[in-house]
Structure formats: structure tokens, C-alpha cells
Amino acid sequence: MTPTDKMTETKKQPKSKYLFKITVVGPEDSLLEDVLSTFDPVVKVDGIRIVSADHFTDDSEVRAVFMSPRHAALDILLSLTYRGASAVIIVLREPDPELETIYRNEIRENLGTKVPTRVVTIESSLDEFKRNEIHHCADDLIEEILALREKEHKAKEKKKEKETKKKEKDKKKKRKK
């Protein structure tokens, strides 16, 4: 390999690694447990069910941790499972706009308005089609979180660049005086 070959050879950028917390809420404990069980074995700690899933993109590796409080302990546990969540999945047995609004208001109150939220409606049983739909929903949610992170990162870089240019401009003004 010649020195020019080495220069033209592009270095692979390391993949970005992320850990996202996704809160899963809904009115039925058994339904939430079924949804979470579509990923991996579910761990239960103090009334909070936890499961994780891997997601890979061209330039990122993501581990998503899904957390869901048992409905009986909802008041205490919601604040724990919402805190720090990057996204929320609302699981309903059937479409219920009134119940969905209640959960969305809770999300807005605990996390703000910019948190990606998805609603999964199970309707009948949790067959293979529904399992795939849940996984697809989770993948879409993770892609949206990554896109938001990228957008935030670019905005910070742009702001930093503007600040640097302003400082340089100020230095030049001081030198002229």
C-alpha cells in the first residue's frame, strides 16, 4: 500500500451509542405486560417492569430500556418511570380518545411537549402481526428520538459557531481601537 492509498482510504467513524428510556403506560397491567414481553424477558423491580431492546442504524447503536409501572402503584411510580424518559408508548386495548388524552396530558405535565409519543392499540389478541407492529412502533420511536437528538446537536453546533464568530469579531474591534 502506498502513502497515497493510505490517504485516500477513509476512516470509518465509530458508531454512536445511545441509551434511551421509554416509558410504557396504559390502563391494564396484563396488557402492558404482554406488550413488554414481546421484546425480552421482563424484569420486575418494586412494581416497575423493565425490559430492554437493541436497535441498530447505519451510524448508531441504541439500547432502549422500556419501563412500565404496575397500575396499582401508578401514582408513586409514574414520576419514577417518566423522569428522564426520551419517549412514551401508550398501550390501549381499544381506541379511546378520552383515555388517550388523559395519558397525553400526564406526559406533557411530566416530560414536556417535545417528547415523542406513540399509541399502540391491541384490540384482540397479541398475535405475530401485533408483535411485529409493536416492534415497528418502537423502531419508529427510536428513529424519531435519534432525529431529534441530531437536530438538537446541529442547533448547538450552529449556536456555538455563531458565538465563536461573534467573539472573533469583538476581538478585531478591540484591536482596531
PDB file of C-alpha atoms in Angstrom:
ATOM      1  CA  MET A   1       0.000   0.000   0.000  1.00  0.00           C
ATOM      2  CA  THR A   2       1.460   3.350  -0.994  1.00  0.00           C
ATOM      3  CA  PRO A   3       1.211   6.506   1.113  1.00  0.00           C
ATOM      4  CA  THR A   4      -1.387   7.935  -1.273  1.00  0.00           C
ATOM      5  CA  ASP A   5      -3.506   4.802  -0.862  1.00  0.00           C
ATOM      6  CA  LYS A   6      -3.443   5.332   2.866  1.00  0.00           C
ATOM      7  CA  MET A   7      -4.546   8.928   2.455  1.00  0.00           C
ATOM      8  CA  THR A   8      -7.438   8.068   0.157  1.00  0.00           C
ATOM      9  CA  GLU A   9      -8.606   5.259   2.392  1.00  0.00           C
ATOM     10  CA  THR A  10     -11.394   6.678   4.504  1.00  0.00           C
ATOM     11  CA  LYS A  11     -11.502   6.004   8.184  1.00  0.00           C
ATOM     12  CA  LYS A  12     -14.705   4.503   9.435  1.00  0.00           C
ATOM     13  CA  GLN A  13     -16.350   6.686  12.008  1.00  0.00           C
ATOM     14  CA  PRO A  14     -17.202   4.831  15.178  1.00  0.00           C
ATOM     15  CA  LYS A  15     -20.891   4.215  15.695  1.00  0.00           C
ATOM     16  CA  SER A  16     -22.629   6.464  18.164  1.00  0.00           C
ATOM     17  CA  LYS A  17     -24.027   4.615  21.146  1.00  0.00           C
ATOM     18  CA  TYR A  18     -27.167   5.724  22.911  1.00  0.00           C
ATOM     19  CA  LEU A  19     -29.283   4.541  25.796  1.00  0.00           C
ATOM     20  CA  PHE A  20     -32.882   5.726  25.700  1.00  0.00           C
ATOM     21  CA  LYS A  21     -35.522   5.251  28.343  1.00  0.00           C
ATOM     22  CA  ILE A  22     -39.044   4.756  27.025  1.00  0.00           C
ATOM     23  CA  THR A  23     -41.991   4.774  29.412  1.00  0.00           C
ATOM     24  CA  VAL A  24     -44.882   2.450  28.592  1.00  0.00           C
ATOM     25  CA  VAL A  25     -48.228   3.312  30.164  1.00  0.00           C
ATOM     26  CA  GLY A  26     -51.802   2.124  29.905  1.00  0.00           C
ATOM     27  CA  PRO A  27     -54.847   1.234  31.958  1.00  0.00           C
ATOM     28  CA  GLU A  28     -54.376  -2.578  32.015  1.00  0.00           C
ATOM     29  CA  ASP A  29     -51.443  -4.276  33.744  1.00  0.00           C
ATOM     30  CA  SER A  30     -51.829  -7.562  31.882  1.00  0.00           C
ATOM     31  CA  LEU A  31     -51.888  -5.769  28.531  1.00  0.00           C
ATOM     32  CA  LEU A  32     -48.749  -3.780  29.358  1.00  0.00           C
ATOM     33  CA  GLU A  33     -47.003  -6.959  30.469  1.00  0.00           C
ATOM     34  CA  ASP A  34     -47.952  -8.667  27.181  1.00  0.00           C
ATOM     35  CA  VAL A  35     -46.586  -5.740  25.170  1.00  0.00           C
ATOM     36  CA  LEU A  36     -43.317  -5.630  27.118  1.00  0.00           C
ATOM     37  CA  SER A  37     -42.908  -9.403  26.849  1.00  0.00           C
ATOM     38  CA  THR A  38     -42.686  -9.080  23.055  1.00  0.00           C
ATOM     39  CA  PHE A  39     -39.113  -7.795  23.475  1.00  0.00           C
ATOM     40  CA  ASP A  40     -37.201  -9.843  26.049  1.00  0.00           C
ATOM     41  CA  PRO A  41     -37.752 -11.369  29.456  1.00  0.00           C
ATOM     42  CA  VAL A  42     -39.300  -8.741  31.694  1.00  0.00           C
ATOM     43  CA  VAL A  43     -37.653  -7.858  34.995  1.00  0.00           C
ATOM     44  CA  LYS A  44     -39.884  -6.585  37.785  1.00  0.00           C
ATOM     45  CA  VAL A  45     -38.477  -4.304  40.468  1.00  0.00           C
ATOM     46  CA  ASP A  46     -40.676  -2.654  43.111  1.00  0.00           C
ATOM     47  CA  GLY A  47     -43.727  -2.618  40.875  1.00  0.00           C
ATOM     48  CA  ILE A  48     -41.875  -1.356  37.800  1.00  0.00           C
ATOM     49  CA  ARG A  49     -41.491  -3.701  34.832  1.00  0.00           C
ATOM     50  CA  ILE A  50     -38.282  -3.227  32.881  1.00  0.00           C
ATOM     51  CA  VAL A  51     -37.229  -4.718  29.554  1.00  0.00           C
ATOM     52  CA  SER A  52     -34.613  -3.699  27.022  1.00  0.00           C
ATOM     53  CA  ALA A  53     -34.193  -3.970  23.270  1.00  0.00           C
ATOM     54  CA  ASP A  54     -31.384  -3.238  20.831  1.00  0.00           C
ATOM     55  CA  HIS A  55     -31.792  -1.105  17.735  1.00  0.00           C
ATOM     56  CA  PHE A  56     -29.160  -0.544  15.054  1.00  0.00           C
ATOM     57  CA  THR A  57     -28.920   2.102  12.354  1.00  0.00           C
ATOM     58  CA  ASP A  58     -26.134   2.843   9.870  1.00  0.00           C
ATOM     59  CA  ASP A  59     -24.299   5.084  12.305  1.00  0.00           C
ATOM     60  CA  SER A  60     -25.770   4.338  15.737  1.00  0.00           C
ATOM     61  CA  GLU A  61     -26.289   1.569  18.232  1.00  0.00           C
ATOM     62  CA  VAL A  62     -29.213   2.105  20.556  1.00  0.00           C
ATOM     63  CA  ARG A  63     -30.259   0.265  23.665  1.00  0.00           C
ATOM     64  CA  ALA A  64     -33.816   1.159  24.582  1.00  0.00           C
ATOM     65  CA  VAL A  65     -34.956   0.475  28.125  1.00  0.00           C
ATOM     66  CA  PHE A  66     -38.718   0.220  28.410  1.00  0.00           C
ATOM     67  CA  MET A  67     -40.205   0.917  31.840  1.00  0.00           C
ATOM     68  CA  SER A  68     -43.790   0.463  32.913  1.00  0.00           C
ATOM     69  CA  PRO A  69     -45.360   0.927  36.361  1.00  0.00           C
ATOM     70  CA  ARG A  70     -47.926  -1.530  37.693  1.00  0.00           C
ATOM     71  CA  HIS A  71     -51.275   0.222  37.668  1.00  0.00           C
ATOM     72  CA  ALA A  72     -51.845  -0.383  41.410  1.00  0.00           C
ATOM     73  CA  ALA A  73     -48.749   1.704  42.210  1.00  0.00           C
ATOM     74  CA  LEU A  74     -49.320   4.232  39.449  1.00  0.00           C
ATOM     75  CA  ASP A  75     -49.354   7.453  41.486  1.00  0.00           C
ATOM     76  CA  ILE A  76     -45.972   6.809  43.081  1.00  0.00           C
ATOM     77  CA  LEU A  77     -44.297   5.066  40.182  1.00  0.00           C
ATOM     78  CA  LEU A  78     -45.300   7.318  37.301  1.00  0.00           C
ATOM     79  CA  SER A  79     -42.941  10.018  38.465  1.00  0.00           C
ATOM     80  CA  LEU A  80     -40.096   7.453  38.536  1.00  0.00           C
ATOM     81  CA  THR A  81     -40.819   5.925  35.152  1.00  0.00           C
ATOM     82  CA  TYR A  82     -41.443   9.262  33.455  1.00  0.00           C
ATOM     83  CA  ARG A  83     -38.361  11.006  34.866  1.00  0.00           C
ATOM     84  CA  GLY A  84     -35.670  11.056  32.212  1.00  0.00           C
ATOM     85  CA  ALA A  85     -37.779   9.280  29.595  1.00  0.00           C
ATOM     86  CA  SER A  86     -36.911  10.042  25.977  1.00  0.00           C
ATOM     87  CA  ALA A  87     -40.285   8.849  24.705  1.00  0.00           C
ATOM     88  CA  VAL A  88     -43.579   7.292  25.769  1.00  0.00           C
ATOM     89  CA  ILE A  89     -45.741   4.487  24.410  1.00  0.00           C
ATOM     90  CA  ILE A  90     -49.394   4.469  25.437  1.00  0.00           C
ATOM     91  CA  VAL A  91     -50.931   0.984  25.247  1.00  0.00           C
ATOM     92  CA  LEU A  92     -54.712   0.682  24.932  1.00  0.00           C
ATOM     93  CA  ARG A  93     -56.947  -2.333  24.445  1.00  0.00           C
ATOM     94  CA  GLU A  94     -59.132  -0.394  22.014  1.00  0.00           C
ATOM     95  CA  PRO A  95     -59.129   3.178  20.665  1.00  0.00           C
ATOM     96  CA  ASP A  96     -60.262   5.520  23.450  1.00  0.00           C
ATOM     97  CA  PRO A  97     -59.645   9.228  22.715  1.00  0.00           C
ATOM     98  CA  GLU A  98     -60.680  10.265  26.230  1.00  0.00           C
ATOM     99  CA  LEU A  99     -58.233   7.905  27.944  1.00  0.00           C
ATOM    100  CA  GLU A 100     -55.508   8.768  25.425  1.00  0.00           C
ATOM    101  CA  THR A 101     -55.978  12.472  26.257  1.00  0.00           C
ATOM    102  CA  ILE A 102     -55.580  11.744  29.970  1.00  0.00           C
ATOM    103  CA  TYR A 103     -52.276   9.962  29.340  1.00  0.00           C
ATOM    104  CA  ARG A 104     -51.043  12.616  26.900  1.00  0.00           C
ATOM    105  CA  ASN A 105     -51.765  15.329  29.485  1.00  0.00           C
ATOM    106  CA  GLU A 106     -49.840  13.314  32.084  1.00  0.00           C
ATOM    107  CA  ILE A 107     -46.913  13.023  29.654  1.00  0.00           C
ATOM    108  CA  ARG A 108     -47.000  16.747  28.884  1.00  0.00           C
ATOM    109  CA  GLU A 109     -47.065  17.553  32.602  1.00  0.00           C
ATOM    110  CA  ASN A 110     -44.180  15.213  33.493  1.00  0.00           C
ATOM    111  CA  LEU A 111     -41.959  15.466  30.410  1.00  0.00           C
ATOM    112  CA  GLY A 112     -42.989  18.485  28.360  1.00  0.00           C
ATOM    113  CA  THR A 113     -44.379  18.829  24.875  1.00  0.00           C
ATOM    114  CA  LYS A 114     -41.418  17.720  22.751  1.00  0.00           C
ATOM    115  CA  VAL A 115     -41.367  14.072  23.829  1.00  0.00           C
ATOM    116  CA  PRO A 116     -42.219  11.609  21.039  1.00  0.00           C
ATOM    117  CA  THR A 117     -45.319   9.621  21.941  1.00  0.00           C
ATOM    118  CA  ARG A 118     -46.949   6.659  20.239  1.00  0.00           C
ATOM    119  CA  VAL A 119     -50.257   4.946  20.893  1.00  0.00           C
ATOM    120  CA  VAL A 120     -50.447   1.180  20.437  1.00  0.00           C
ATOM    121  CA  THR A 121     -53.923  -0.318  20.238  1.00  0.00           C
ATOM    122  CA  ILE A 122     -54.054  -4.087  20.726  1.00  0.00           C
ATOM    123  CA  GLU A 123     -57.792  -4.709  20.130  1.00  0.00           C
ATOM    124  CA  SER A 124     -57.832  -8.529  20.042  1.00  0.00           C
ATOM    125  CA  SER A 125     -55.046 -10.908  20.980  1.00  0.00           C
ATOM    126  CA  LEU A 126     -51.328 -10.324  20.758  1.00  0.00           C
ATOM    127  CA  ASP A 127     -50.619 -12.384  17.628  1.00  0.00           C
ATOM    128  CA  GLU A 128     -47.450 -12.294  15.481  1.00  0.00           C
ATOM    129  CA  PHE A 129     -48.799  -9.413  13.385  1.00  0.00           C
ATOM    130  CA  LYS A 130     -49.393  -7.283  16.508  1.00  0.00           C
ATOM    131  CA  ARG A 131     -45.958  -8.220  17.907  1.00  0.00           C
ATOM    132  CA  ASN A 132     -44.354  -7.012  14.666  1.00  0.00           C
ATOM    133  CA  GLU A 133     -46.435  -3.842  14.804  1.00  0.00           C
ATOM    134  CA  ILE A 134     -45.215  -3.146  18.359  1.00  0.00           C
ATOM    135  CA  HIS A 135     -41.585  -3.677  17.319  1.00  0.00           C
ATOM    136  CA  HIS A 136     -42.089  -1.442  14.281  1.00  0.00           C
ATOM    137  CA  CYS A 137     -43.629   1.221  16.519  1.00  0.00           C
ATOM    138  CA  ALA A 138     -40.624   1.011  18.884  1.00  0.00           C
ATOM    139  CA  ASP A 139     -38.193   1.246  15.954  1.00  0.00           C
ATOM    140  CA  ASP A 140     -40.018   4.310  14.585  1.00  0.00           C
ATOM    141  CA  LEU A 141     -39.957   5.901  18.013  1.00  0.00           C
ATOM    142  CA  ILE A 142     -36.221   5.329  18.363  1.00  0.00           C
ATOM    143  CA  GLU A 143     -35.609   6.753  14.880  1.00  0.00           C
ATOM    144  CA  GLU A 144     -37.582   9.849  15.865  1.00  0.00           C
ATOM    145  CA  ILE A 145     -35.573  10.235  19.088  1.00  0.00           C
ATOM    146  CA  LEU A 146     -32.327   9.928  17.090  1.00  0.00           C
ATOM    147  CA  ALA A 147     -33.554  12.523  14.583  1.00  0.00           C
ATOM    148  CA  LEU A 148     -34.439  14.905  17.421  1.00  0.00           C
ATOM    149  CA  ARG A 149     -31.010  14.383  19.000  1.00  0.00           C
ATOM    150  CA  GLU A 150     -29.315  15.075  15.678  1.00  0.00           C
ATOM    151  CA  LYS A 151     -31.395  18.228  15.189  1.00  0.00           C
ATOM    152  CA  GLU A 152     -30.537  19.428  18.721  1.00  0.00           C
ATOM    153  CA  HIS A 153     -26.858  18.657  18.141  1.00  0.00           C
ATOM    154  CA  LYS A 154     -26.787  20.634  14.883  1.00  0.00           C
ATOM    155  CA  ALA A 155     -28.570  23.566  16.553  1.00  0.00           C
ATOM    156  CA  LYS A 156     -25.978  23.591  19.366  1.00  0.00           C
ATOM    157  CA  GLU A 157     -23.113  23.470  16.870  1.00  0.00           C
ATOM    158  CA  LYS A 158     -24.627  26.331  14.886  1.00  0.00           C
ATOM    159  CA  LYS A 159     -25.089  28.386  18.056  1.00  0.00           C
ATOM    160  CA  LYS A 160     -21.520  27.656  19.127  1.00  0.00           C
ATOM    161  CA  GLU A 161     -20.252  28.674  15.686  1.00  0.00           C
ATOM    162  CA  LYS A 162     -22.150  31.967  15.872  1.00  0.00           C
ATOM    163  CA  GLU A 163     -20.751  32.656  19.334  1.00  0.00           C
ATOM    164  CA  THR A 164     -17.210  31.944  18.097  1.00  0.00           C
ATOM    165  CA  LYS A 165     -17.648  34.294  15.133  1.00  0.00           C
ATOM    166  CA  LYS A 166     -19.028  36.990  17.435  1.00  0.00           C
ATOM    167  CA  LYS A 167     -16.043  36.645  19.789  1.00  0.00           C
ATOM    168  CA  GLU A 168     -13.635  36.903  16.851  1.00  0.00           C
ATOM    169  CA  LYS A 169     -15.464  39.981  15.592  1.00  0.00           C
ATOM    170  CA  ASP A 170     -15.309  41.554  19.069  1.00  0.00           C
ATOM    171  CA  LYS A 171     -11.558  40.843  19.291  1.00  0.00           C
ATOM    172  CA  LYS A 172     -10.999  42.524  15.924  1.00  0.00           C
ATOM    173  CA  LYS A 173     -12.951  45.585  17.095  1.00  0.00           C
ATOM    174  CA  LYS A 174     -10.828  45.804  20.249  1.00  0.00           C
ATOM    175  CA  ARG A 175      -7.617  45.563  18.217  1.00  0.00           C
ATOM    176  CA  LYS A 176      -8.704  48.404  15.938  1.00  0.00           C
ATOM    177  CA  LYS A 177      -9.292  50.700  18.932  1.00  0.00           C
TER     178      LYS A 177
END
